[in-house]
Short mmCIF file of C-alpha atoms (C1' of nucleotides) in Angstrom, two decimals:
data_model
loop_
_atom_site.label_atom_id
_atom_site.label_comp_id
_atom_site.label_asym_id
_atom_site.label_seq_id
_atom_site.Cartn_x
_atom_site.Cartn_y
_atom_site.Cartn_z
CA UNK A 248 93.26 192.80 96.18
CA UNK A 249 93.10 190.26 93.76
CA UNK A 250 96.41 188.23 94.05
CA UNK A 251 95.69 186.08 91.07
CA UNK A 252 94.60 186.37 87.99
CA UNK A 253 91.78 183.72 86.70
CA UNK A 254 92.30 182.05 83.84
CA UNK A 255 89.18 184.12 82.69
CA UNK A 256 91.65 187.16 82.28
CA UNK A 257 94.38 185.00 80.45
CA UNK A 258 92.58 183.04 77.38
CA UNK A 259 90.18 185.55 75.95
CA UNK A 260 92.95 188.02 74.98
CA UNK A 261 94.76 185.12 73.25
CA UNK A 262 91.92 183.69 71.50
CA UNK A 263 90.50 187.03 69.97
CA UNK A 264 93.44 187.74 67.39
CA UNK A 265 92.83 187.08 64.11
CA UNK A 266 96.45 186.26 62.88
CA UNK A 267 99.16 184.62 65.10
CA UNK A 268 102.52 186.86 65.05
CA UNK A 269 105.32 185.82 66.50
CA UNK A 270 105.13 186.22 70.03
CA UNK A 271 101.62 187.07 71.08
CA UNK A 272 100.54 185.10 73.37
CA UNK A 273 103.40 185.03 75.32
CA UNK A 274 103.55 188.64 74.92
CA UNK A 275 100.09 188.56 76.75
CA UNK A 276 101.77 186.55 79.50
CA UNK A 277 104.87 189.12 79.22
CA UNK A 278 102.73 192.45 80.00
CA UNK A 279 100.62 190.16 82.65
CA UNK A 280 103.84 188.68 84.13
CA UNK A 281 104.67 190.25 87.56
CA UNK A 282 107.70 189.01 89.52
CA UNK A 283 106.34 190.18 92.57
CA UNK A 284 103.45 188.70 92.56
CA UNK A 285 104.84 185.10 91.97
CA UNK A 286 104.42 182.45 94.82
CA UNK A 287 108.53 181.50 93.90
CA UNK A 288 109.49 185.03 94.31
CA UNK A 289 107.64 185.73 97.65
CA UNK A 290 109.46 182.49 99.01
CA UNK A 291 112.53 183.34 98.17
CA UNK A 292 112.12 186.38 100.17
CA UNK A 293 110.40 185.15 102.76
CA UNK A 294 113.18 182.28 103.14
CA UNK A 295 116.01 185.41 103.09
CA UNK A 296 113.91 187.10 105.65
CA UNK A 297 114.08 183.91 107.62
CA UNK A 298 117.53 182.89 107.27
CA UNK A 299 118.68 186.53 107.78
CA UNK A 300 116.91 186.43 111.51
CA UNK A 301 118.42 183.39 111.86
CA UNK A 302 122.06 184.04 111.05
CA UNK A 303 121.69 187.33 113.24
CA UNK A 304 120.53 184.92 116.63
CA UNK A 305 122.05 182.25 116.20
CA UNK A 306 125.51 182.48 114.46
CA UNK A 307 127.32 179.37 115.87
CA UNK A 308 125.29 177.46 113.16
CA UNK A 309 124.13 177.88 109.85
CA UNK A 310 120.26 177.24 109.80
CA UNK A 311 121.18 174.37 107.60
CA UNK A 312 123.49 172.28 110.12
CA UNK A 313 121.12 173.01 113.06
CA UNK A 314 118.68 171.46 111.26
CA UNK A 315 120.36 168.70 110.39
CA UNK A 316 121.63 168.54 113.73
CA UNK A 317 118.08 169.06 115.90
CA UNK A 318 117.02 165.95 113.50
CA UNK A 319 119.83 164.00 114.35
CA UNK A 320 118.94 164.57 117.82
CA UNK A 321 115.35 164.01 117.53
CA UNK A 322 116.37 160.94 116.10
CA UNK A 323 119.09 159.07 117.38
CA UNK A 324 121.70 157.24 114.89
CA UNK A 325 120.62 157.65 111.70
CA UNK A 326 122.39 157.05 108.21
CA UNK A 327 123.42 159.93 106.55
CA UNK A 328 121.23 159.40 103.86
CA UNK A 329 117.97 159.21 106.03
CA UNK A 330 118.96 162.00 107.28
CA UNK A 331 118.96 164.06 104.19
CA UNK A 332 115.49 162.78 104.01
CA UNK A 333 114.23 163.76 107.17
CA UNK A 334 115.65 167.19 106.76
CA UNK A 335 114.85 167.56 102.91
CA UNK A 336 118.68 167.91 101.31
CA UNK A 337 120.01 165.13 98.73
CA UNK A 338 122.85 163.27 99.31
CA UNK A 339 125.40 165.62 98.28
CA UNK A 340 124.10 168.50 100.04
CA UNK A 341 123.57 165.99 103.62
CA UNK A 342 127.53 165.11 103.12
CA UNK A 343 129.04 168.67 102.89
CA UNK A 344 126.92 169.20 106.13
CA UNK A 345 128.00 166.27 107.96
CA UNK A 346 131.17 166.73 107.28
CA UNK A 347 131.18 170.49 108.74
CA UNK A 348 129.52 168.69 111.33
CA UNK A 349 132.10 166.44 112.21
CA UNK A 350 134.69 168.80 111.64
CA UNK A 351 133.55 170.34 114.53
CA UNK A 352 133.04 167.32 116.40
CA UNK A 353 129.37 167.80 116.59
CA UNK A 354 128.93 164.77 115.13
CA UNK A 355 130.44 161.61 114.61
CA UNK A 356 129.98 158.98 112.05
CA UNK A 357 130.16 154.95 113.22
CA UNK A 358 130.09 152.26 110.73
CA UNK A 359 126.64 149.98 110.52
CA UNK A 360 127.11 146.38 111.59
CA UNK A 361 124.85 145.07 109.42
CA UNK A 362 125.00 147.23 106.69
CA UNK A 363 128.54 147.63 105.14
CA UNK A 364 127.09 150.62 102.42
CA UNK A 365 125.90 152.66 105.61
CA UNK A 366 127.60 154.37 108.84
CA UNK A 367 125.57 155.74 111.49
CA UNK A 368 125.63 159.51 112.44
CA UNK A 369 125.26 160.09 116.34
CA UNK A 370 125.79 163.19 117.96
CA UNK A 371 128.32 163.54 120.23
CA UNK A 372 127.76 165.19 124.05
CA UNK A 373 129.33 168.47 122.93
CA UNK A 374 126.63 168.31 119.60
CA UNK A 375 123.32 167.76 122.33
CA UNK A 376 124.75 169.99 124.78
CA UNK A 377 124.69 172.91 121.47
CA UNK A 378 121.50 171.66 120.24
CA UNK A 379 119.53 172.13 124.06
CA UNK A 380 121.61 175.19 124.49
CA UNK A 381 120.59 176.82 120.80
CA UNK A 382 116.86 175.50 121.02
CA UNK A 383 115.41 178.21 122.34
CA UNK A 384 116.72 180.73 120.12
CA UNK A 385 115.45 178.44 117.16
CA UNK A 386 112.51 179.02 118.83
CA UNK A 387 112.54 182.45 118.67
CA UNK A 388 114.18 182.77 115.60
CA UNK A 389 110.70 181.10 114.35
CA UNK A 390 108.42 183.20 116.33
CA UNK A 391 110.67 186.46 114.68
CA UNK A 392 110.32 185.61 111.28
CA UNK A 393 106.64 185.48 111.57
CA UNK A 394 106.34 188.57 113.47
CA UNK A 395 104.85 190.74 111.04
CA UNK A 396 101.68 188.30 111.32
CA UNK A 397 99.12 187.71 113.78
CA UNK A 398 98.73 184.54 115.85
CA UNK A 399 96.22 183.58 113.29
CA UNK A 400 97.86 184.48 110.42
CA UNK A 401 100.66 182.42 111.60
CA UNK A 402 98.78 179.19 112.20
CA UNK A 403 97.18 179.80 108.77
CA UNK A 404 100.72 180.32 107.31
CA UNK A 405 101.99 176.96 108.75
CA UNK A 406 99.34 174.85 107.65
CA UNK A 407 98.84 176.33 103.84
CA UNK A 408 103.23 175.79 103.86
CA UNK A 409 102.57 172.60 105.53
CA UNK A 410 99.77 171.60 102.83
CA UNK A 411 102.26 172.77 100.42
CA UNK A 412 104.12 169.87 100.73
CA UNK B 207 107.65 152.94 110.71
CA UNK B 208 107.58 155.27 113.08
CA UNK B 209 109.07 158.65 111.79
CA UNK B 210 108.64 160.42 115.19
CA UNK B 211 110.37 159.55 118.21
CA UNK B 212 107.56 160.96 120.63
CA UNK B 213 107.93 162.95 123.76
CA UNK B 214 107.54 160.34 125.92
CA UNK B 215 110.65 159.04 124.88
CA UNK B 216 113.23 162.00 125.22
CA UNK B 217 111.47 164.01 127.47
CA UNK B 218 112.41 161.61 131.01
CA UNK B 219 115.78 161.53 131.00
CA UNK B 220 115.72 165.58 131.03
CA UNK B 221 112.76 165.69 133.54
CA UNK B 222 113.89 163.34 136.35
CA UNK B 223 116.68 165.60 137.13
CA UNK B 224 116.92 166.73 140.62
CA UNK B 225 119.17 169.16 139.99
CA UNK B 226 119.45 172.17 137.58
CA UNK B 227 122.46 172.02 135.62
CA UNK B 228 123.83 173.28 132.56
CA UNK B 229 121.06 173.23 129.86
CA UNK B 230 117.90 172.80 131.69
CA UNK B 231 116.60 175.25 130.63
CA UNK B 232 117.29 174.75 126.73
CA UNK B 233 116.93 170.67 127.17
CA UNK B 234 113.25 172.06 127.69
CA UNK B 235 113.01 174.36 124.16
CA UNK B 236 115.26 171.40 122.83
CA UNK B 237 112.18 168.78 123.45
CA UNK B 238 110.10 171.09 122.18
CA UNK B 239 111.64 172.03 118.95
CA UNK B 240 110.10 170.29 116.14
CA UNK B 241 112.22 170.85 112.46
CA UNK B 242 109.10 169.94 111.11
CA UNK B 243 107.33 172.53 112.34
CA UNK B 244 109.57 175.57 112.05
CA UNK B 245 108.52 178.10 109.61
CA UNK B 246 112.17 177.99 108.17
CA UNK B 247 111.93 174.83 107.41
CA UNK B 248 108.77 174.76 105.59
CA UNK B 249 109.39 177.50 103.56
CA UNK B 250 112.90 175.49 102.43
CA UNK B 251 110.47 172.99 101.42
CA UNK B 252 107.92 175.02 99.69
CA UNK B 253 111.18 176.47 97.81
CA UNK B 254 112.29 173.53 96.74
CA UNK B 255 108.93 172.02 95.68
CA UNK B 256 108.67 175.33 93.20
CA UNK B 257 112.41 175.10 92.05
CA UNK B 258 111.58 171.59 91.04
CA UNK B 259 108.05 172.50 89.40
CA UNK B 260 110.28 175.52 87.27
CA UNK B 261 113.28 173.85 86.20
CA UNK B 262 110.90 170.90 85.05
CA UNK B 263 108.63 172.95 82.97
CA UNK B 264 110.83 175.71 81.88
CA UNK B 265 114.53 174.79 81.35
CA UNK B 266 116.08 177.14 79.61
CA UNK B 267 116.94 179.78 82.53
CA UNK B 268 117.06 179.41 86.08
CA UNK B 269 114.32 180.44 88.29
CA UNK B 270 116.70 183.08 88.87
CA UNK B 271 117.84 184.34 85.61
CA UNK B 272 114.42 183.86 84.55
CA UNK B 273 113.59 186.36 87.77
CA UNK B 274 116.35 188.84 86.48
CA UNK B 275 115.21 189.01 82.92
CA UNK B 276 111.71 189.33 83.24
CA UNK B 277 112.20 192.31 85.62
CA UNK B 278 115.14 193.79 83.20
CA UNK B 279 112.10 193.55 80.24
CA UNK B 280 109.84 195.90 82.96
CA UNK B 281 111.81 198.08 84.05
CA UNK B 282 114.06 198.65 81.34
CA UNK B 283 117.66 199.66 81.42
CA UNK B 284 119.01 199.39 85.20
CA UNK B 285 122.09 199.63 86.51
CA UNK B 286 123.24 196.10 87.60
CA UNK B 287 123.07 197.02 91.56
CA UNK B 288 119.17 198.03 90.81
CA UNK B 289 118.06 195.08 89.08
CA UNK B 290 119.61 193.20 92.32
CA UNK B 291 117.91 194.79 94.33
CA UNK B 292 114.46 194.70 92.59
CA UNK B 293 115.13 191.00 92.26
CA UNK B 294 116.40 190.43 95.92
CA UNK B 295 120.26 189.91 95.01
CA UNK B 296 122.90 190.72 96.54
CA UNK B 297 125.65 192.78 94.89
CA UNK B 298 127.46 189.70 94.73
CA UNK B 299 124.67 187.57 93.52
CA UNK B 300 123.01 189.56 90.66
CA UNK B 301 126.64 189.76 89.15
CA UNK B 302 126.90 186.21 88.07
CA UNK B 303 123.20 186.12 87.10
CA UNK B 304 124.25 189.07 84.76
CA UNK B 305 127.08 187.53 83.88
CA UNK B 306 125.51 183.93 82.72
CA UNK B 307 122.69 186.34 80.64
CA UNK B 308 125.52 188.34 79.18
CA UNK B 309 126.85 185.16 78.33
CA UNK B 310 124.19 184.28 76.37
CA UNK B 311 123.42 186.78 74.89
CA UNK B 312 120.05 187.75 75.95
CA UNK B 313 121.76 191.23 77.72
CA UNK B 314 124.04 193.81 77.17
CA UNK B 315 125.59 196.02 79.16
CA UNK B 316 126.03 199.83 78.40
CA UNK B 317 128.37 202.46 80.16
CA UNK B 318 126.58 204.94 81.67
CA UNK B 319 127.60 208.31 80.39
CA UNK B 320 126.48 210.22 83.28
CA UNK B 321 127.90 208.08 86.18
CA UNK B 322 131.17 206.83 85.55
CA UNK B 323 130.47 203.85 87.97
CA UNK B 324 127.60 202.44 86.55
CA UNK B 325 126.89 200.31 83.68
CA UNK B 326 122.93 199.60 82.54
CA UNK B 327 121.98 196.28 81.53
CA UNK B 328 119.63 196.12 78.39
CA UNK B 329 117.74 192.93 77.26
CA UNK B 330 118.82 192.65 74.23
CA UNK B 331 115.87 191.27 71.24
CA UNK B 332 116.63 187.72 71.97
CA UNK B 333 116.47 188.44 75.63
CA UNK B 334 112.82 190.06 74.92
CA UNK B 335 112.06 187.42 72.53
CA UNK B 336 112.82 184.52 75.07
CA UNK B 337 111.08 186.47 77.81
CA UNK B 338 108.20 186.76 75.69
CA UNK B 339 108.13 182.98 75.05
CA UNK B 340 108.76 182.17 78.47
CA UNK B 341 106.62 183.90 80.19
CA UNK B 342 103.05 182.13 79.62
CA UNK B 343 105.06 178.76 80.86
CA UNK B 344 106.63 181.28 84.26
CA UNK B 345 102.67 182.07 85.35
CA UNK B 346 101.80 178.20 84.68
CA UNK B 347 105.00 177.29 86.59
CA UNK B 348 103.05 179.23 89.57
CA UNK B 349 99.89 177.93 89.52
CA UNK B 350 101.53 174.55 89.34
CA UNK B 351 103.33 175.42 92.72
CA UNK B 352 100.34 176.34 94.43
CA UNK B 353 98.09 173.43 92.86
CA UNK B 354 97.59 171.34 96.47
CA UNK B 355 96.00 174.91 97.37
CA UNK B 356 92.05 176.10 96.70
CA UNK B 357 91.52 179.60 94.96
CA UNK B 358 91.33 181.19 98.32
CA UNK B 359 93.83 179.84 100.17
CA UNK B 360 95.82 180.61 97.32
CA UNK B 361 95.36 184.36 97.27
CA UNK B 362 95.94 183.82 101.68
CA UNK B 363 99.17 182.15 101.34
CA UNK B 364 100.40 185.09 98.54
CA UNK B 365 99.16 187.97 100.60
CA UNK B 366 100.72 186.37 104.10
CA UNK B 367 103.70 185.89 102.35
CA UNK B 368 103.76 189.21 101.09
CA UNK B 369 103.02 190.72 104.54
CA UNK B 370 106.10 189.07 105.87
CA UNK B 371 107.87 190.95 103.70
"C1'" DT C 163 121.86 131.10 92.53
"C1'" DC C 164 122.64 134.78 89.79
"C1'" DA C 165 121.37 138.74 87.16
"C1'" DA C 166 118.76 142.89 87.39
"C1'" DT C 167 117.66 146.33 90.47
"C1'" DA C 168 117.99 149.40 94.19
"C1'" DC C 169 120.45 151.79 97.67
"C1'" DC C 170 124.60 153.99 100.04
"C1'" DA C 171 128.06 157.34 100.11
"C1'" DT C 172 131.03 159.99 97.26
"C1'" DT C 173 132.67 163.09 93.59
"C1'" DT C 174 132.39 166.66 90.01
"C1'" DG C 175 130.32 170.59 88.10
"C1'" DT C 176 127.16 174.50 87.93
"C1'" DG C 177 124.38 177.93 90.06
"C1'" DT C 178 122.60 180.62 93.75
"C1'" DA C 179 123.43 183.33 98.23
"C1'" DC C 180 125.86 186.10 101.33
"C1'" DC C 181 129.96 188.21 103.77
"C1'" DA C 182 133.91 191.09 103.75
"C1'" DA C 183 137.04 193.83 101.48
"C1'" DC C 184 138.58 196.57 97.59
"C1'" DG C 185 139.43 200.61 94.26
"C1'" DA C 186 137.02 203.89 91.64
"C1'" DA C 187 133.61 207.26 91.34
"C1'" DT C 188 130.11 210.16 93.28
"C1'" DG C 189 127.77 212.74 96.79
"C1'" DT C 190 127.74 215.52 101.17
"C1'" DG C 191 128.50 218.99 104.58
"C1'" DA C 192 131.35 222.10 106.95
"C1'" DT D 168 136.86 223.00 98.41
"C1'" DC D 169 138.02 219.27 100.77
"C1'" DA D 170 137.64 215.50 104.04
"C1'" DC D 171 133.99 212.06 104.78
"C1'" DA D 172 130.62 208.97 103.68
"C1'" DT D 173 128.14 206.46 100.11
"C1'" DT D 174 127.55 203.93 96.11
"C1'" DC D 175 129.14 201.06 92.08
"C1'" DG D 176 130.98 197.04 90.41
"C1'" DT D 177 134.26 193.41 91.46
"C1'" DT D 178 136.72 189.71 93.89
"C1'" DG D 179 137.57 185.80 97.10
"C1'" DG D 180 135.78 182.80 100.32
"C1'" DT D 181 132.23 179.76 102.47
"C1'" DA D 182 127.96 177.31 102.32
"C1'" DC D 183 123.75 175.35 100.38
"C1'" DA D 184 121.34 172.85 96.38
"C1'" DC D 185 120.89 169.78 92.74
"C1'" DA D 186 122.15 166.90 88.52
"C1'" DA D 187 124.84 163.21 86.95
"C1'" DA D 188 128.13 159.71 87.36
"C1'" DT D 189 130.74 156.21 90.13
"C1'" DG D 190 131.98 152.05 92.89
"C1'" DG D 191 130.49 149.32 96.66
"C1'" DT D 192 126.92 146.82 98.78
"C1'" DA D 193 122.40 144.87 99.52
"C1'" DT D 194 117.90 143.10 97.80
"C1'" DT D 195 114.90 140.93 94.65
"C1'" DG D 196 112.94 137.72 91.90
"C1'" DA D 197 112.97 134.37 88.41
#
DNA sequence: TCAATACCATTTGTGTACCAACGAATGTGA
DNA sequence: TCACATTCGTTGGTACACAAATGGTATTGA
């Protein structure tokens, strides 16, 4: 099942028309445009799958904060910017979730010595003690979304998302 | 820089515990849980990476809108509910998408005469026209996002995706 | 040393995404 | 035919996600 078309199958179509109207080569791309065949569209979905599982297991947190969270663990004190890195949100998204954080005193948020621009998020007891206690159902919140594949399929899935970038 | 704090590091102060208490159990899935590793997390990321790649070469619609039209253009009229869900939306969701298109013009909206509920959404020209003019950049926009992949891992990644549903 | 630059956290605004609830309309089965 | 369930579109609320702008603060390099 061939899952993409080479650009063999695109150009000559294009290139054989004698006149240019107004829209034909994208209308080419229009008939040979399938949304559900797009790599965007299939993540998407796959990510709903995902955070669908997720919500269902594990409904204390939002897939967001306990990622944010299990980072903030794995790390230690960490500004709230560097955290945003390490868990892939920009600054604006990384607030609104340390502040939910926080609000639920998950988290809290102490002011760098050195560094007047920066405070430090730590987790607090009550935040590790949900982290270790949640773990395992991230765990198998993971192992649940890719249920549908194999063990090798999975590993194969990781690494071409991982190579992704 | 090290960007991983390893094992060795949080793992003893859950280990040398003589006693099981609260979260043993989870401290254990807790040092194993890597964010980085989660399939949730690197499908976020492989989201993101597209959503940047569309929105830089094709900013006229959303990924989303873009989504909505293109499968309004091959299907043809739908009721606003049935475009949602042949474009993964939510009641909720498709709605504003609608809306925003409506806005600008590129759909219309008809009563349907036999169900008094429904209403079918129609591209209207423009909305063809910009489809149609769109469309070559949408498929380029794809194999953009899956550019750090070869040809076959390519076609692996879009068929595992699509297994998983 | 001081001006340009970069970084930190914040704010505003727009656009998904989903839940829960709603009234209106339709469909169903006894 | 009539109660019951289902579907349609809508609304209100919460939570990401990102762009752009802002005011502090630090860094740098000439």
């Amino acid at each position: 099942m061939p899952f993409q078309i080479p650009d063999s199958l695109i150009l000559p179509a294009l290139i054989e028309r004698p006149f240019s109207m107004h829209y034909d080569f994208s209308d080419d791309d229009a008939a040979r445009y399938r949304l559900d065949e797009q790599v965007g569209f299939l993540l998407r979905k796959a990510s709903q799958r995902h955070l669908s599982i997720f919500s269902q297991n594990l409904s204390a947190l939002t897939a967001t904060q306990f990622a944010a969270l299990a980072k903030l663990c794995e790390l230690g004190p960490t500004s709230q910017n560097a955290l945003g890195r390490a868990t892939a949100m920009d600054a604006a998204t990384i607030k609104g979730v340390a502040d939910r954080l926080r609000a639920r005193d998950l988290v809290t948020a102490e002011p760098d010595p050195v560094d007047r621009r920066r405070h430090y998020l730590i987790p607090t007891e009550a935040g590790r003690a949900l982290y270790a206690e949640l773990a395992g159902s991230a765990l198998k919140i993971s192992t649940e979304t890719l249920a549908p594949l194999s063990d090798k399929e999975r590993e194969t899935l990781l690494s071409l998302l991982a190579k992704m970038g």
